[in-house]
Coordinates of C-alpha atoms in Angstrom, one line a residue:
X294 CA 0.0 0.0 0.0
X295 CA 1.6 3.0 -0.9
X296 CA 1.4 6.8 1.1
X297 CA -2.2 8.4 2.0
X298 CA -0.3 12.0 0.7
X299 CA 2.4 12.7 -1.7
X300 CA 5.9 13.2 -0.3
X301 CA 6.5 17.2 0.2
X302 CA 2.9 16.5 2.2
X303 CA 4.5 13.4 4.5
X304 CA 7.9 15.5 4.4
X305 CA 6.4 18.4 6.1
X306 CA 4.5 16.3 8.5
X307 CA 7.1 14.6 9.6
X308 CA 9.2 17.8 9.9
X309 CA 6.7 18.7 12.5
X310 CA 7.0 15.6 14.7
X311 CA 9.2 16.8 17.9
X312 CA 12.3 15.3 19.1
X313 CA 11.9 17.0 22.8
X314 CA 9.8 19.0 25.0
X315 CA 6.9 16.9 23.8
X316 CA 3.6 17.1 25.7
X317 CA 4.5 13.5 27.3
X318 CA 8.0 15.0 28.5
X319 CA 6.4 17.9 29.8
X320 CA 3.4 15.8 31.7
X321 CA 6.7 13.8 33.2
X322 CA 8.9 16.8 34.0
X323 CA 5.3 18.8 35.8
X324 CA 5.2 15.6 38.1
X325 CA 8.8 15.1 38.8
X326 CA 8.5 18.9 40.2
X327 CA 5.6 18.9 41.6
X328 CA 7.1 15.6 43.9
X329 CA 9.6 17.6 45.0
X330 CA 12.4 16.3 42.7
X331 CA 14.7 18.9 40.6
X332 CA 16.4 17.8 37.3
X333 CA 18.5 18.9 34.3
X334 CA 16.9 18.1 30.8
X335 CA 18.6 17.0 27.8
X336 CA 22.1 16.9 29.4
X337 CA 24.3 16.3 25.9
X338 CA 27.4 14.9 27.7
X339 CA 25.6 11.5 29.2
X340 CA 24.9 8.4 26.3
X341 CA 21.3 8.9 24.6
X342 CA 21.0 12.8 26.1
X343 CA 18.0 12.0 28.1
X344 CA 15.0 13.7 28.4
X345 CA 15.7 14.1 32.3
X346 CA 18.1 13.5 34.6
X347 CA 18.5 13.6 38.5
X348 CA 21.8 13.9 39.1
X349 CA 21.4 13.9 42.8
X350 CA 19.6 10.5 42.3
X351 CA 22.5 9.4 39.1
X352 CA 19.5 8.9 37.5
X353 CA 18.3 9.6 33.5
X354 CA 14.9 9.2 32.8
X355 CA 13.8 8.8 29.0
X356 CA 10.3 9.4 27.8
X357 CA 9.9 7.2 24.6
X358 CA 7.0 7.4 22.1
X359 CA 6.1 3.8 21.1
X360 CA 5.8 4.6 18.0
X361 CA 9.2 5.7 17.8
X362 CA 11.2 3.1 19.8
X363 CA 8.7 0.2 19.2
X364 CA 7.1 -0.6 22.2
X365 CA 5.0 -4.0 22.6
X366 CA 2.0 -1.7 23.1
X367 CA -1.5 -1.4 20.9
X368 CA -0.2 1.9 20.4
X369 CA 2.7 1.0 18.3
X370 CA 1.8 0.1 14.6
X371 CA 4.0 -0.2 11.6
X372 CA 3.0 1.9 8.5
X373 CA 2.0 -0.2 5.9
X374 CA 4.0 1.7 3.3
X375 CA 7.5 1.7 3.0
X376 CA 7.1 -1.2 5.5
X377 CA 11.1 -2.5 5.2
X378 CA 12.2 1.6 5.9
X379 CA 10.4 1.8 9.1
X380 CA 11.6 -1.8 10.2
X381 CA 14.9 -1.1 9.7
X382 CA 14.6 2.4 11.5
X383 CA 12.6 1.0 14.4
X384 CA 15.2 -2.0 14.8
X385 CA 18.1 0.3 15.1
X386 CA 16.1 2.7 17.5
X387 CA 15.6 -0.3 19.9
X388 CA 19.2 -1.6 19.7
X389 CA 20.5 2.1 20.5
X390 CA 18.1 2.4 23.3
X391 CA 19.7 -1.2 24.8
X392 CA 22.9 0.6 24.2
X393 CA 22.5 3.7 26.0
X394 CA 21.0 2.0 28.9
X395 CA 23.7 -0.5 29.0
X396 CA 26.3 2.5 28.7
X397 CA 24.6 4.4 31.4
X398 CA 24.5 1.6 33.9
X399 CA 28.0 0.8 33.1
X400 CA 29.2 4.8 33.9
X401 CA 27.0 4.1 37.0
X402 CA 23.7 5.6 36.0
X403 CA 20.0 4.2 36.8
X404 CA 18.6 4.4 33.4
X405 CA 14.2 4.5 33.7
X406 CA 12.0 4.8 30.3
X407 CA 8.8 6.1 30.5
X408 CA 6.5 5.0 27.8
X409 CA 3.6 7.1 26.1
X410 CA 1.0 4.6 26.5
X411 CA 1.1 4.5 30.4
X412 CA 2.8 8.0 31.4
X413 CA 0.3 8.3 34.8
X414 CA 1.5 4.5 35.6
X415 CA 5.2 5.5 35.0
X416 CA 5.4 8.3 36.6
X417 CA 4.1 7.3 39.6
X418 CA 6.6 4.0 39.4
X419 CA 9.4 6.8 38.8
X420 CA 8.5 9.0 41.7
X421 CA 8.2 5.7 43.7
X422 CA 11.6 4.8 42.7
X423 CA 13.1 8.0 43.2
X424 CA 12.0 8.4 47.0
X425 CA 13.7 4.7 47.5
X426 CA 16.4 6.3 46.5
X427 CA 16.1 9.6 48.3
X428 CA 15.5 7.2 51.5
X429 CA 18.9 5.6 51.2
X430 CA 20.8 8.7 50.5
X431 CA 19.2 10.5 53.7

């Protein structure tokens, strides 16, 4: 099945999809502060620059869209044109998110990823996590 629009269409849609500050980010980022915790967003000089980091806590927090990084959720669908393009890009999104993680952890980082599909559910599971932490550091 081939595109729905013509490509300068798709082009300028996609030109429009965000890379940060989304409204999920944002929804993460007004609970994190609202609990109390203060963090540094999109720090460039950690693996993945993630979407938040508590570097009290040494921990990064990514909030991934599942279309994006292919989450095992009813929101993630492939396209059903240029199927092989989007596999390829998906599959390589997924094997750099395992990297980062693995190279955050390894520096001695917590890595946590948020998904779209359950933001309330993560967040609270984040701020959960977070006051373990805060518990042993006190």
């Amino acid at each position: 099945m081939t595109d729905k629009v013509d490509a300068e269409t798709r082009s300028r849609i996609m030109a429009r999809v965000r890379g940060k500050d989304t409204k999920p980010e944002l929804a993460v980022r007004k609970a994190l502060h609202a609990a109390g915790f203060r963090f540094r967003l999109h720090r460039k000089d950690l693996p993945g620059n993630p979407d938040i980091t508590l570097p009290r806590y040494r921990t990064a927090v990514f909030v991934h869209g599942c279309f994006w990084h292919g989450h095992d959720c009813a929101r993630f669908r492939m396209p059903s044109s240029n199927v092989a393009y989007w596999r390829r890009k998906i599959e390589r999104n997924k094997e750099r998110d395992a990297a980062v993680l693995e190279e955050l952890q390894r520096m001695g980082w917590r890595a946590w990823v948020v998904w779209t599909c359950e933001i309330e559910k993560g967040v609270r599971e984040l701020i959960r996590f977070l006051e373990d932490i805060k518990k042993d550091l006190d």
